[in-house]
Structures are given as C-alpha cells and as structure tokens.
Short mmCIF file of C-alpha atoms and ligand atoms in Angstrom, two decimals:
data_model
loop_
_atom_site.label_atom_id
_atom_site.label_comp_id
_atom_site.label_asym_id
_atom_site.label_seq_id
_atom_site.Cartn_x
_atom_site.Cartn_y
_atom_site.Cartn_z
CA MET A 121 67.14 84.20 106.77
CA ASN A 122 69.57 81.34 106.46
CA ARG A 123 69.85 79.24 109.61
CA VAL A 124 73.61 79.06 109.31
CA THR A 125 74.53 82.69 108.78
CA PHE A 126 77.79 83.70 107.15
CA ASN A 127 78.95 85.78 110.11
CA GLN A 128 77.78 86.66 113.59
CA PRO A 129 79.24 89.56 115.55
CA TYR A 130 80.66 88.32 118.84
CA MET A 131 80.71 90.07 122.22
CA THR A 132 83.16 89.04 124.95
CA GLY A 133 80.81 90.28 127.69
CA LYS A 134 82.80 93.27 128.94
CA GLU A 135 81.89 95.74 126.20
CA LEU A 136 78.98 97.48 127.94
CA GLU A 137 80.81 97.64 131.27
CA TYR A 138 83.77 99.43 129.67
CA ILE A 139 81.47 101.81 127.78
CA ALA A 140 79.76 102.68 131.09
CA ASP A 141 83.17 103.22 132.64
CA ALA A 142 84.20 105.57 129.81
CA TYR A 143 81.00 107.51 130.42
CA SER A 144 81.59 107.70 134.16
CA LEU A 145 85.08 109.08 133.53
CA GLY A 146 83.38 112.05 131.87
CA LYS A 147 85.46 111.94 128.70
CA LEU A 148 83.63 110.69 125.65
CA SER A 149 85.72 112.25 122.88
CA GLY A 150 88.79 110.38 121.70
CA ASN A 151 92.27 109.72 123.00
CA GLY A 152 91.30 108.95 126.62
CA LYS A 153 91.86 105.91 128.84
CA TYR A 154 90.46 103.26 126.46
CA THR A 155 92.09 104.69 123.34
CA LYS A 156 95.43 104.56 125.15
CA LEU A 157 94.81 101.00 126.36
CA CYS A 158 94.04 99.92 122.78
CA HIS A 159 97.07 101.75 121.39
CA ALA A 160 99.38 100.11 123.93
CA TRP A 161 97.95 96.63 123.32
CA LEU A 162 98.18 96.89 119.53
CA GLN A 163 101.66 98.37 119.69
CA LYS A 164 102.91 95.62 121.96
CA GLN A 165 101.24 92.85 119.95
CA THR A 166 102.54 94.07 116.59
CA THR A 167 105.76 95.88 117.66
CA ALA A 168 104.64 98.73 115.38
CA HIS A 169 106.36 102.03 116.09
CA LYS A 170 103.09 103.93 116.54
CA VAL A 171 99.40 102.99 116.48
CA LEU A 172 96.45 105.37 116.07
CA LEU A 173 92.85 104.16 116.31
CA SER A 174 90.59 105.35 113.50
CA HIS A 175 86.94 105.24 112.50
CA SER A 176 87.65 102.44 110.05
CA CYS A 177 90.36 100.74 108.05
CA THR A 178 89.12 102.91 105.19
CA SER A 179 90.01 106.09 107.07
CA ALA A 180 93.36 104.60 108.18
CA LEU A 181 94.15 103.97 104.50
CA GLU A 182 93.22 107.59 103.78
CA MET A 183 95.67 108.73 106.44
CA ALA A 184 98.33 106.50 104.87
CA SER A 185 97.71 108.17 101.50
CA ILE A 186 98.22 111.61 103.04
CA LEU A 187 101.40 110.35 104.72
CA CYS A 188 102.66 109.05 101.37
CA ASP A 189 102.17 112.62 100.09
CA LEU A 190 100.40 111.33 96.99
CA GLN A 191 100.08 114.06 94.36
CA PRO A 192 97.66 114.15 91.40
CA GLY A 193 98.89 111.66 88.80
CA ASP A 194 101.11 109.69 91.18
CA GLU A 195 100.70 105.92 90.95
CA VAL A 196 100.23 103.23 93.58
CA ILE A 197 100.64 99.57 92.60
CA MET A 198 98.09 97.23 94.19
CA PRO A 199 95.98 94.12 93.51
CA SER A 200 92.59 94.47 91.84
CA TYR A 201 91.30 91.65 94.03
CA THR A 202 90.61 93.78 97.11
CA PHE A 203 88.04 95.89 98.87
CA VAL A 204 87.23 99.24 97.27
CA SER A 205 88.88 101.24 100.09
CA THR A 206 92.42 100.18 99.10
CA ALA A 207 91.92 102.00 95.80
CA ASN A 208 89.61 104.79 96.97
CA ALA A 209 92.18 106.06 99.46
CA VAL A 210 94.49 106.68 96.51
CA VAL A 211 91.84 108.13 94.21
CA LEU A 212 90.84 110.64 96.92
CA ARG A 213 94.35 112.16 96.52
CA HIS A 214 93.77 112.24 92.72
CA ALA A 215 96.44 109.59 92.37
CA ILE A 216 96.07 106.45 90.24
CA PRO A 217 95.77 102.83 91.41
CA VAL A 218 97.73 100.56 89.06
CA PHE A 219 96.57 96.96 89.28
CA VAL A 220 98.72 93.87 88.84
CA ASP A 221 97.52 90.27 88.98
CA ILE A 222 97.47 88.05 92.08
CA ARG A 223 99.22 84.80 92.98
CA PRO A 224 97.29 81.63 92.13
CA ASP A 225 97.93 80.17 95.60
CA THR A 226 97.31 82.87 98.25
CA MET A 227 95.35 85.32 96.05
CA ASN A 228 97.69 88.05 97.28
CA ILE A 229 99.47 90.50 94.95
CA ASN A 230 101.94 88.61 92.74
CA GLU A 231 105.26 90.06 93.90
CA HIS A 232 106.94 89.03 90.63
CA LEU A 233 104.68 91.37 88.63
CA ILE A 234 105.32 94.52 90.66
CA GLU A 235 108.65 95.68 89.29
CA ALA A 236 107.49 95.77 85.66
CA ALA A 237 104.58 98.03 86.64
CA ILE A 238 106.82 100.70 88.19
CA THR A 239 107.02 104.03 86.32
CA PRO A 240 108.60 107.41 87.22
CA ARG A 241 105.22 108.32 88.77
CA THR A 242 105.05 105.31 91.11
CA LYS A 243 105.14 106.38 94.74
CA ALA A 244 103.93 103.39 96.72
CA ILE A 245 102.98 99.73 96.72
CA SER A 246 99.77 98.87 98.55
CA VAL A 247 99.55 95.21 99.51
CA VAL A 248 96.53 93.33 100.85
CA HIS A 249 96.96 90.34 103.17
CA TYR A 250 93.95 88.42 101.90
CA ALA A 251 92.20 86.19 104.44
CA GLY A 252 94.83 87.19 107.00
CA VAL A 253 97.56 85.39 105.02
CA ALA A 254 100.65 87.52 104.49
CA CYS A 255 101.95 88.75 101.15
CA GLU A 256 105.56 87.85 100.25
CA MET A 257 106.83 90.83 102.25
CA ASP A 258 110.62 90.33 102.04
CA THR A 259 110.49 90.43 98.24
CA ILE A 260 108.06 93.37 98.23
CA MET A 261 110.10 95.40 100.75
CA ALA A 262 113.27 94.77 98.71
CA ILE A 263 111.56 96.05 95.53
CA ALA A 264 110.33 99.12 97.41
CA GLN A 265 113.81 99.82 98.72
CA ARG A 266 115.41 99.45 95.27
CA HIS A 267 112.95 101.95 93.76
CA ASN A 268 112.54 104.26 96.75
CA LEU A 269 108.84 103.48 97.20
CA LEU A 270 106.69 103.40 100.32
CA VAL A 271 104.81 100.22 101.25
CA VAL A 272 101.29 100.40 102.68
CA GLU A 273 99.91 97.20 104.16
CA ASP A 274 96.15 96.85 103.91
CA ALA A 275 96.08 94.60 106.98
CA ALA A 276 92.31 94.99 107.37
CA GLN A 277 92.07 91.21 107.78
CA GLY A 278 95.47 90.76 109.40
CA PHE A 279 94.77 90.94 113.14
CA MET A 280 97.33 88.71 114.93
CA SER A 281 98.64 87.16 111.72
CA THR A 282 102.36 86.91 111.09
CA TYR A 283 104.97 86.75 108.32
CA LYS A 284 108.23 85.03 109.33
CA GLY A 285 107.24 85.66 112.93
CA ARG A 286 106.60 89.39 112.40
CA ALA A 287 103.10 90.77 112.96
CA LEU A 288 101.18 92.01 109.93
CA GLY A 289 100.88 95.75 110.24
CA SER A 290 104.48 96.12 111.43
CA ILE A 291 106.33 95.64 108.15
CA GLY A 292 105.39 98.40 105.66
CA ALA A 293 106.02 102.10 106.35
CA PHE A 294 102.28 102.28 107.08
CA ALA A 295 99.52 99.76 107.68
CA ALA A 296 95.78 99.83 108.22
CA MET A 297 93.66 97.35 110.19
CA SER A 298 89.88 96.99 110.43
CA PHE A 299 87.60 96.36 113.40
CA HIS A 300 84.44 96.33 111.30
CA GLU A 301 81.84 93.90 112.61
CA THR A 302 82.81 91.35 109.93
CA LYS A 303 86.45 91.17 111.06
CA ASN A 304 88.03 89.04 113.82
CA VAL A 305 87.89 91.64 116.60
CA ILE A 306 85.34 94.38 116.26
CA SER A 307 84.00 97.70 117.43
CA GLY A 308 81.10 97.95 114.97
CA GLU A 309 82.99 100.27 112.69
CA GLY A 310 86.61 100.88 113.59
CA GLY A 311 90.21 100.58 112.53
CA ALA A 312 93.78 101.56 113.22
CA LEU A 313 96.73 103.11 111.44
CA PHE A 314 100.18 101.62 112.11
CA VAL A 315 103.26 103.76 111.52
CA ASN A 316 106.52 101.85 111.34
CA ASP A 317 108.85 104.52 109.98
CA PRO A 318 109.56 106.78 113.00
CA GLN A 319 110.13 109.87 110.84
CA TYR A 320 106.38 109.93 110.06
CA SER A 321 105.20 109.52 113.60
CA ASP A 322 104.56 113.20 114.49
CA LEU A 323 102.96 113.93 111.14
CA ALA A 324 100.63 110.93 111.52
CA GLU A 325 99.42 112.29 114.84
CA ILE A 326 98.79 115.73 113.28
CA ILE A 327 96.80 114.27 110.37
CA TRP A 328 94.81 112.21 112.92
CA GLU A 329 93.95 115.30 115.00
CA LYS A 330 92.33 117.38 112.22
CA GLY A 331 95.68 118.66 110.94
CA THR A 332 96.61 120.22 114.29
CA ASP A 333 99.33 119.57 116.86
CA ARG A 334 96.70 119.10 119.56
CA SER A 335 98.23 115.83 120.80
CA LYS A 336 101.49 117.66 121.51
CA PHE A 337 99.52 120.36 123.31
CA PHE A 338 97.87 117.80 125.60
CA ARG A 339 101.27 116.30 126.37
CA GLY A 340 102.49 119.81 127.27
CA GLU A 341 105.03 119.85 124.44
CA VAL A 342 103.64 123.09 122.91
CA ASP A 343 101.76 125.93 124.68
CA LYS A 344 98.95 126.24 122.09
CA TYR A 345 97.78 124.09 119.23
CA THR A 346 97.43 125.29 115.66
CA TRP A 347 96.71 124.13 112.14
CA GLN A 348 99.82 122.40 110.80
CA HIS A 349 98.97 120.17 107.85
CA VAL A 350 96.17 118.61 105.79
CA GLY A 351 94.20 116.38 108.14
CA SER A 352 90.75 115.38 109.28
CA SER A 353 88.84 114.02 112.25
CA PHE A 354 90.21 110.50 112.24
CA LEU A 355 90.11 109.59 115.93
CA PRO A 356 87.15 107.61 117.27
CA SER A 357 85.34 108.36 120.52
CA GLU A 358 86.12 106.64 123.80
CA LEU A 359 82.85 104.66 123.50
CA ILE A 360 84.23 102.87 120.45
CA ALA A 361 87.64 102.39 122.06
CA ALA A 362 86.00 100.96 125.21
CA PHE A 363 84.12 98.40 123.09
CA LEU A 364 87.30 97.53 121.23
CA TRP A 365 89.28 97.14 124.45
CA ALA A 366 86.88 94.43 125.62
CA GLN A 367 87.62 92.58 122.36
CA LEU A 368 91.41 93.05 122.33
CA GLU A 369 91.64 91.58 125.84
CA HIS A 370 90.32 88.35 124.27
CA GLY A 371 92.32 88.65 121.05
CA SER A 372 94.12 85.33 121.49
CA THR A 373 91.09 83.23 122.43
CA ILE A 374 89.07 84.78 119.60
CA THR A 375 91.81 83.91 117.12
CA GLN A 376 92.07 80.37 118.49
CA SER A 377 88.32 79.81 118.32
CA ARG A 378 88.37 80.80 114.64
CA LEU A 379 91.39 78.59 113.94
CA ASP A 380 89.50 75.61 115.39
CA VAL A 381 86.70 76.05 112.85
CA TRP A 382 89.20 76.71 110.02
CA ASP A 383 91.21 73.57 110.83
CA PHE A 384 88.05 71.49 110.98
CA TYR A 385 86.98 72.68 107.51
CA HIS A 386 90.48 72.21 106.14
CA ASN A 387 90.63 68.56 107.25
CA ALA A 388 87.07 67.91 106.14
CA PHE A 389 87.76 69.05 102.56
CA GLN A 390 91.08 67.30 102.04
CA SER A 391 89.64 64.34 100.16
CA LEU A 392 87.52 66.59 97.93
CA GLU A 393 90.70 68.40 96.97
CA THR A 394 92.45 65.10 96.23
CA SER A 395 89.51 64.21 93.97
CA GLU A 396 89.97 67.61 92.26
CA LEU A 397 86.42 68.66 93.08
CA LEU A 398 87.69 71.84 94.74
CA ARG A 399 90.84 73.51 95.96
CA ARG A 400 91.48 74.59 99.57
CA PRO A 401 93.30 77.75 100.78
CA VAL A 402 97.11 77.65 100.65
CA ILE A 403 99.09 78.90 103.65
CA PRO A 404 102.81 79.38 102.85
CA ALA A 405 105.15 78.01 105.52
CA GLU A 406 106.34 81.49 106.54
CA CYS A 407 102.79 82.70 107.26
CA GLY A 408 100.96 82.39 110.57
CA HIS A 409 97.31 83.09 109.80
CA ASN A 410 94.31 84.13 111.90
CA ALA A 411 91.48 82.17 110.26
CA HIS A 412 89.86 85.38 109.12
CA LEU A 413 87.95 83.46 106.50
CA TYR A 414 87.66 80.01 104.97
CA TYR A 415 87.17 79.80 101.24
CA LEU A 416 87.00 77.13 98.57
CA ILE A 417 87.89 77.46 94.89
CA LEU A 418 85.44 75.52 92.74
CA PRO A 419 86.39 74.17 89.28
CA THR A 420 84.25 76.68 87.35
CA HIS A 421 82.26 79.87 87.84
CA GLU A 422 79.03 77.98 87.06
CA LEU A 423 79.73 75.31 89.67
CA ARG A 424 80.49 78.01 92.26
CA ASP A 425 77.17 79.73 91.62
CA GLN A 426 75.39 76.40 91.65
CA ALA A 427 77.00 75.42 94.96
CA MET A 428 76.02 78.77 96.45
CA GLU A 429 72.40 78.19 95.44
CA GLU A 430 72.31 74.58 96.66
CA LEU A 431 73.75 75.58 100.04
CA LYS A 432 71.18 78.33 100.32
CA LYS A 433 68.46 75.70 99.88
CA LEU A 434 70.04 73.90 102.83
CA ASN A 435 69.82 77.14 104.84
CA ILE A 436 73.56 77.73 104.73
CA SER A 437 74.88 81.11 103.76
CA ALA A 438 78.04 80.71 101.68
CA ILE A 439 79.02 83.72 99.62
CA PHE A 440 81.42 85.01 96.96
CA HIS A 441 83.83 87.85 97.67
CA TYR A 442 85.33 90.81 95.78
CA VAL A 443 84.24 91.75 92.31
CA PRO A 444 87.68 92.69 90.91
CA LEU A 445 88.08 96.46 90.98
CA HIS A 446 89.56 96.73 87.46
CA SER A 447 86.25 95.60 85.94
CA SER A 448 84.00 97.79 88.14
CA PRO A 449 82.63 101.15 86.89
CA GLY A 450 84.85 103.03 89.39
CA GLY A 451 87.85 100.98 88.33
CA LEU A 452 87.30 101.79 84.66
CA ARG A 453 87.14 105.49 85.51
CA TYR A 454 89.96 105.95 87.98
CA THR A 455 92.51 103.18 87.56
CA ARG A 456 94.96 101.53 85.20
CA THR A 457 95.81 97.86 84.81
CA HIS A 458 99.30 96.53 84.15
CA GLY A 459 99.31 93.19 82.36
CA SER A 460 96.78 90.39 82.39
CA MET A 461 94.20 90.03 85.18
CA GLU A 462 93.67 86.39 84.32
CA VAL A 463 94.26 84.91 87.77
CA THR A 464 92.20 87.63 89.47
CA ASP A 465 89.27 87.10 87.10
CA SER A 466 89.40 83.33 87.25
CA LEU A 467 89.78 82.85 91.02
CA SER A 468 87.33 85.57 92.06
CA SER A 469 84.63 83.99 89.90
CA ARG A 470 85.19 80.54 91.45
CA LEU A 471 85.61 81.45 95.11
CA LEU A 472 83.10 80.56 97.81
CA ARG A 473 83.40 81.68 101.45
CA LEU A 474 81.94 79.45 104.15
CA PRO A 475 80.29 80.50 107.44
CA LEU A 476 82.90 81.18 110.11
CA TRP A 477 82.67 83.31 113.21
CA ASN A 478 84.08 83.58 116.72
CA HIS A 479 82.83 80.72 118.92
CA MET A 480 80.69 79.26 116.14
CA PRO A 481 78.85 76.26 117.65
CA GLN A 482 80.65 73.02 116.88
CA GLN A 483 77.64 71.15 115.50
CA LEU A 484 77.42 73.75 112.73
CA TRP A 485 80.98 73.07 111.55
CA ALA A 486 80.04 69.52 110.64
CA GLU A 487 76.70 70.57 109.21
CA VAL A 488 78.39 72.97 106.80
CA ALA A 489 81.12 70.50 105.85
CA THR A 490 78.60 67.71 105.20
CA ALA A 491 76.43 70.02 103.12
CA VAL A 492 79.39 71.16 101.00
CA GLU A 493 80.49 67.56 100.44
CA LYS A 494 77.00 66.57 99.37
CA VAL A 495 76.64 69.50 96.99
CA VAL A 496 80.09 69.18 95.44
CA GLN A 497 79.91 65.43 95.04
CA SER A 498 76.63 65.72 93.14
CA TYR A 499 78.45 67.36 90.18
C1 LIG B 683 87.25 95.21 105.55
C2 LIG B 683 88.30 95.70 104.63
C3 LIG B 683 88.54 97.07 104.43
C4 LIG B 683 87.66 98.13 105.01
O1 LIG B 683 87.59 98.12 106.39
P1 LIG B 683 86.61 99.14 107.13
O2 LIG B 683 87.06 99.10 108.55
O3 LIG B 683 85.22 98.63 106.93
O4 LIG B 683 86.81 100.48 106.51
C5 LIG B 683 89.59 97.45 103.62
N1 LIG B 683 90.37 96.54 103.02
C6 LIG B 683 90.18 95.21 103.16
C7 LIG B 683 91.10 94.26 102.50
C8 LIG B 683 89.12 94.75 103.96
O5 LIG B 683 88.93 93.43 104.10
#
C-alpha cells in the first residue's frame, strides 16, 4: 500500500457514543432523534425547504428522478464528466441522459451548450458541482425557467460550498448530497435529498417512505397510512444518522482542515503553472468551495499517466477520476451526446487528483508537493 494514501476516512470521536445512544433509545429504524437532528442541521445550513436523509447520493438522485416524473423517452441534459449515478438515476426511469460538454475552467457543465440540446422531450437539467465548485447556476436556472424544465443539483461533493453566497443543494428544485466515506463528511454510505420547491415536499416524503404517507401518520395528520405513489425504502437507520450527526457537528472544522491542505497545494504549484508544466483548479469569484478535492491538469495524457506512476514509486497515491460516461459501454447503450465532447475527453485524460483528507498531517502536504514538483520538472 502507498504510504501517502489518497483518502482516509475521518472520525470526530463522537460517532460510537451517538450510535450507542440511538441503541439505548430503542429505536433503530429511521426517522428518529438523530435523523431529525441531521435534517435540522442540513436544512439550517443550506436553507433548503426540506431535507431527507437517504442511503446514498445515488438513491437521493433516484428520488429526484421520481419527483421529476420522468417518463420513458424523456430527456435529461447533464455532463458526461460525472459519476455513473447521475445518469443511472435517469436510465432507471427509462429516460435518456443527453450529454453536453464541460467548461474548460471548472470542468462543470458548460451552461452555454445547454439550450441547443433542449428538445420537446427534455424534462430536466442535471448539474454536477465538480470538486465542490458550483456550476453557473443563475444562467442555468434562467434557461430552465424559459423552457419550463426542472433542475437537479448533483451536489454529492457540495457539502458547505456556496454559489453567490447560497448553499449548494438549495438552488435547483431538487438536489442530492453524498456522505460516502470518500466525501467531506461521512456515514460510510449515506446521502440526502434536498427539496427546494415546496409543492414537492409532501410527495418527496411519500417516495422516501416506501410510497406511503407514513410520515403524516406519525405526525398524527392522517389516521392510517396507505400506499400513495411509486416509492421505495430510501430512509437510513438511526445508526447511520447517529454516525452522521457526529460528523455534521464538526462540519465547519472539517471543511477548514481540508481548505488548509488545498490552499497549501495551490500556493505550492503556482510557479509550475506559470512555467506551463501544469494547470491548477479554477475557482470562479462567485464560488465558495469546500476543498473536496485537489486536482492538477497535466499537459498531455501520457504525462499524466507517467506522473501517476512516478508518484506511486514514491509511495504517493495520486489518481485519475471519471472515465467520461459517453464513451463507457453503459453510455453507448443508454445515452445520447449533443455536440462535441472535446473538453470532457481532453481534461479527463489529463487530470490527476492528489491525496487530501480531513486533518491530513501537515508534513505530508509538503511531501506530496515536493514529489509532484520533482516529477513534473523532470519532463
Ligand atoms: C460520490 C458521488 C455520487 C454518488 O454518491 P453515493 O453516496 O456514493 O451514492 C454521485 N455523484 C457524484 C458527482 C459523486 O461525486
């Protein structure tokens, strides 16, 4: 194993205590004390209208697809440079992901390419805030409004990030966040659905509770609960929520500890960028980011692979990221592409992610930076 791993899951120290407390309260299924604490925290932090914990960001995206009422043959515009779940959630409804290219700076969906990809079958735009850096949301929301489309934010990586001061997850009609162990705050597997359009709030709760109005029943709003709508078992147990609560309590310090590493890398690589040996991430002025990941863009695909190998020899785990979905076997079967994927193909083949985790020891920051400098300067 590499000495400097790419990621290390972080515990705040309270996780096991809260899990024991959930057990002692005698309610292990979902929607108890810890689920409510997490909902309230996430709602307050994001100002979202409603938050529902889920088993994963994947399942939150699936809920969003049901809420969008996607029908077979409907289309959802999205980037190809994303995790498979953004597209799978659409394909599960027998709808069609339509890919457009990304921006050369942030690697987010290129908002200027969306409008031309709209057809009479388009129902939604699914945007991905890559690396916790926001998409150009004002432009995207205006397009959606003009064409009567719903916007789903894949905010899997967007915990505590902002766009013009607004929290990611609070802007689209729906949003999904991840608490997978590779994200900033974690519960092993875990996620949340954010509902920002109040007219969908009751339906979201029904979909979440296996298609029943059980939540209303527990609040005493109906005298029995029954099957109402398509749904599934989307709510996690209290054990997961208890773990997550211990993390959310430290959300700000976790974010700050990641930003410290990110800022160190960013300063360290400035001169290499000036020498055109690599390019650093771009953070637009209106975006407040959460240091979800630090990546470098190398001049060519070959140099990226070479750098990855050289760093491995130095016991440092630096890795690539998404294989664009449009070129994957699933993508060829289930999706359509609108226009050139030139930027997606080029950047994804040249991108290298560096080790970064919560409370990463400081001596490792410099070790990684020095190793990258050495490797890159040898070209
Ligand atoms: C991590 C991630 C997901 C999936 O999250 P899970 O919680 O593992 O389901 C989806 N989309 C993006 C952009 C991600 O980074």
